[in-house]
Amino acid sequence: MNNKTLSAIVLGSFIVSLAIGLIIFALTDLGLMIVVWTVALLFGIDLFVLSFIYPGERGKFGPSESSYRMVVGAITAAVGLIGMLYTFTDLSVWILIAIFLIILAVVIIGVALMNGKKEGN
């Protein structure tokens, strides 16, 4: 797929995520931050899933577009998940931070393993 098509898909997924967040805001009394958490969670998941259609070859500098989108999507979804947990549970902030750090570590390990596997081939 060309870049314009991929950009249109990403924009469309953001608009859908925003619309769902606004619907949840309109139907509940959870406050405006529910829109932020919903958009972050859904758009992050979308970015993670869409990362598999991006080219996987490494550029001259930095990770491949696929790896970059995967990491950004996973971290964005993690922020949305932590926000949702903060909104819907009474978990301590320290537990939420620990959950985020665990997700971050898993993403880092996963990307390192994927890049190590690519370099070994």
mmCIF file of C-alpha atoms in Angstrom:
data_model
loop_
_atom_site.group_PDB
_atom_site.id
_atom_site.type_symbol
_atom_site.label_atom_id
_atom_site.label_comp_id
_atom_site.label_asym_id
_atom_site.label_seq_id
_atom_site.Cartn_x
_atom_site.Cartn_y
_atom_site.Cartn_z
ATOM 1 C CA MET A 1 0.000 0.000 0.000
ATOM 2 C CA ASN A 2 1.181 3.508 -0.649
ATOM 3 C CA ASN A 3 1.682 6.137 2.066
ATOM 4 C CA LYS A 4 -1.487 8.072 1.253
ATOM 5 C CA THR A 5 -3.637 4.975 1.651
ATOM 6 C CA LEU A 6 -1.950 4.068 4.946
ATOM 7 C CA SER A 7 -2.332 7.632 6.222
ATOM 8 C CA ALA A 8 -6.029 7.615 5.321
ATOM 9 C CA ILE A 9 -6.506 4.339 7.203
ATOM 10 C CA VAL A 10 -4.768 5.745 10.295
ATOM 11 C CA LEU A 11 -6.823 8.955 10.143
ATOM 12 C CA GLY A 12 -10.030 6.953 9.759
ATOM 13 C CA SER A 13 -9.191 4.796 12.773
ATOM 14 C CA PHE A 14 -8.489 7.936 14.831
ATOM 15 C CA ILE A 15 -11.835 9.451 13.831
ATOM 16 C CA VAL A 16 -13.669 6.234 14.758
ATOM 17 C CA SER A 17 -11.867 6.153 18.129
ATOM 18 C CA LEU A 18 -12.765 9.784 18.768
ATOM 19 C CA ALA A 19 -16.399 9.181 17.821
ATOM 20 C CA ILE A 20 -16.633 6.212 20.209
ATOM 21 C CA GLY A 21 -15.068 8.315 22.967
ATOM 22 C CA LEU A 22 -17.585 11.098 22.372
ATOM 23 C CA ILE A 23 -20.469 8.615 22.426
ATOM 24 C CA ILE A 24 -19.271 7.212 25.760
ATOM 25 C CA PHE A 25 -18.922 10.770 27.102
ATOM 26 C CA ALA A 26 -22.456 11.644 25.983
ATOM 27 C CA LEU A 27 -23.989 8.486 27.469
ATOM 28 C CA THR A 28 -22.215 8.586 30.839
ATOM 29 C CA ASP A 29 -21.264 11.085 33.492
ATOM 30 C CA LEU A 30 -17.603 10.029 33.601
ATOM 31 C CA GLY A 31 -16.195 13.393 32.575
ATOM 32 C CA LEU A 32 -14.231 14.564 29.574
ATOM 33 C CA MET A 33 -11.160 12.464 30.378
ATOM 34 C CA ILE A 34 -13.079 9.344 29.349
ATOM 35 C CA VAL A 35 -12.788 10.617 25.773
ATOM 36 C CA VAL A 36 -9.002 10.841 26.130
ATOM 37 C CA TRP A 37 -8.700 7.350 27.639
ATOM 38 C CA THR A 38 -11.030 5.820 25.048
ATOM 39 C CA VAL A 39 -9.227 7.432 22.121
ATOM 40 C CA ALA A 40 -5.830 6.410 23.507
ATOM 41 C CA LEU A 41 -6.900 2.811 24.093
ATOM 42 C CA LEU A 42 -8.723 2.255 20.806
ATOM 43 C CA PHE A 43 -6.357 4.243 18.590
ATOM 44 C CA GLY A 44 -3.357 2.572 20.236
ATOM 45 C CA ILE A 45 -4.806 -0.852 19.509
ATOM 46 C CA ASP A 46 -5.511 0.248 15.933
ATOM 47 C CA LEU A 47 -1.935 1.492 15.468
ATOM 48 C CA PHE A 48 -0.574 -1.751 16.888
ATOM 49 C CA VAL A 49 -2.704 -3.868 14.538
ATOM 50 C CA LEU A 50 -2.037 -1.630 11.534
ATOM 51 C CA SER A 51 1.718 -1.856 12.139
ATOM 52 C CA PHE A 52 1.664 -5.263 10.473
ATOM 53 C CA ILE A 53 0.747 -3.762 7.088
ATOM 54 C CA TYR A 54 3.675 -1.310 7.121
ATOM 55 C CA PRO A 55 6.991 -2.295 5.536
ATOM 56 C CA GLY A 56 9.274 -4.151 7.930
ATOM 57 C CA GLU A 57 12.645 -3.235 6.441
ATOM 58 C CA ARG A 58 14.911 -1.019 8.503
ATOM 59 C CA GLY A 59 15.803 2.417 7.265
ATOM 60 C CA LYS A 60 19.223 4.020 7.318
ATOM 61 C CA PHE A 61 18.546 5.324 10.802
ATOM 62 C CA GLY A 62 16.287 3.904 13.478
ATOM 63 C CA PRO A 63 13.669 1.181 13.478
ATOM 64 C CA SER A 64 11.444 0.110 10.629
ATOM 65 C CA GLU A 65 8.128 1.872 10.145
ATOM 66 C CA SER A 66 6.393 -1.306 11.270
ATOM 67 C CA SER A 67 8.353 -1.501 14.545
ATOM 68 C CA TYR A 68 7.873 2.201 15.192
ATOM 69 C CA ARG A 69 4.088 2.000 14.722
ATOM 70 C CA MET A 70 3.918 -1.137 16.853
ATOM 71 C CA VAL A 71 5.691 0.507 19.785
ATOM 72 C CA VAL A 72 3.739 3.759 19.527
ATOM 73 C CA GLY A 73 0.482 1.811 19.330
ATOM 74 C CA ALA A 74 1.325 -0.393 22.309
ATOM 75 C CA ILE A 75 2.391 2.539 24.494
ATOM 76 C CA THR A 76 -0.642 4.622 23.466
ATOM 77 C CA ALA A 77 -2.967 1.710 24.247
ATOM 78 C CA ALA A 78 -1.192 1.227 27.582
ATOM 79 C CA VAL A 79 -1.819 4.876 28.483
ATOM 80 C CA GLY A 80 -5.499 4.417 27.596
ATOM 81 C CA LEU A 81 -5.687 1.212 29.634
ATOM 82 C CA ILE A 82 -4.093 2.853 32.667
ATOM 83 C CA GLY A 83 -6.502 5.788 32.316
ATOM 84 C CA MET A 84 -9.455 3.423 32.145
ATOM 85 C CA LEU A 85 -8.225 1.539 35.204
ATOM 86 C CA TYR A 86 -7.800 4.849 37.018
ATOM 87 C CA THR A 87 -11.348 5.866 36.084
ATOM 88 C CA PHE A 88 -13.142 2.580 36.798
ATOM 89 C CA THR A 89 -11.178 1.129 39.728
ATOM 90 C CA ASP A 90 -9.799 2.355 43.009
ATOM 91 C CA LEU A 91 -6.310 0.992 42.396
ATOM 92 C CA SER A 92 -3.435 2.897 43.905
ATOM 93 C CA VAL A 93 -1.531 5.212 41.588
ATOM 94 C CA TRP A 94 1.602 3.204 42.398
ATOM 95 C CA ILE A 95 -0.042 0.005 41.160
ATOM 96 C CA LEU A 96 -1.095 1.762 37.966
ATOM 97 C CA ILE A 97 2.457 3.014 37.454
ATOM 98 C CA ALA A 98 3.769 -0.517 38.043
ATOM 99 C CA ILE A 99 1.320 -1.924 35.472
ATOM 100 C CA PHE A 100 2.442 0.682 32.950
ATOM 101 C CA LEU A 101 6.114 -0.133 33.615
ATOM 102 C CA ILE A 102 5.421 -3.847 33.117
ATOM 103 C CA ILE A 103 3.716 -3.140 29.784
ATOM 104 C CA LEU A 104 6.610 -0.880 28.777
ATOM 105 C CA ALA A 105 9.153 -3.583 29.665
ATOM 106 C CA VAL A 106 7.249 -6.231 27.699
ATOM 107 C CA VAL A 107 7.122 -3.950 24.647
ATOM 108 C CA ILE A 108 10.857 -3.217 24.899
ATOM 109 C CA ILE A 109 11.711 -6.910 25.252
ATOM 110 C CA GLY A 110 9.424 -7.840 22.357
ATOM 111 C CA VAL A 111 10.922 -5.276 20.008
ATOM 112 C CA ALA A 112 14.450 -6.237 21.037
ATOM 113 C CA LEU A 113 13.694 -9.889 20.300
ATOM 114 C CA MET A 114 12.127 -9.032 16.951
ATOM 115 C CA ASN A 115 15.064 -6.845 15.923
ATOM 116 C CA GLY A 116 17.579 -9.451 17.117
ATOM 117 C CA LYS A 117 15.810 -12.096 15.051
ATOM 118 C CA LYS A 118 15.873 -9.874 11.943
ATOM 119 C CA GLU A 119 19.573 -9.122 12.336
ATOM 120 C CA GLY A 120 20.385 -12.810 12.748
ATOM 121 C CA ASN A 121 18.800 -13.740 9.396
#
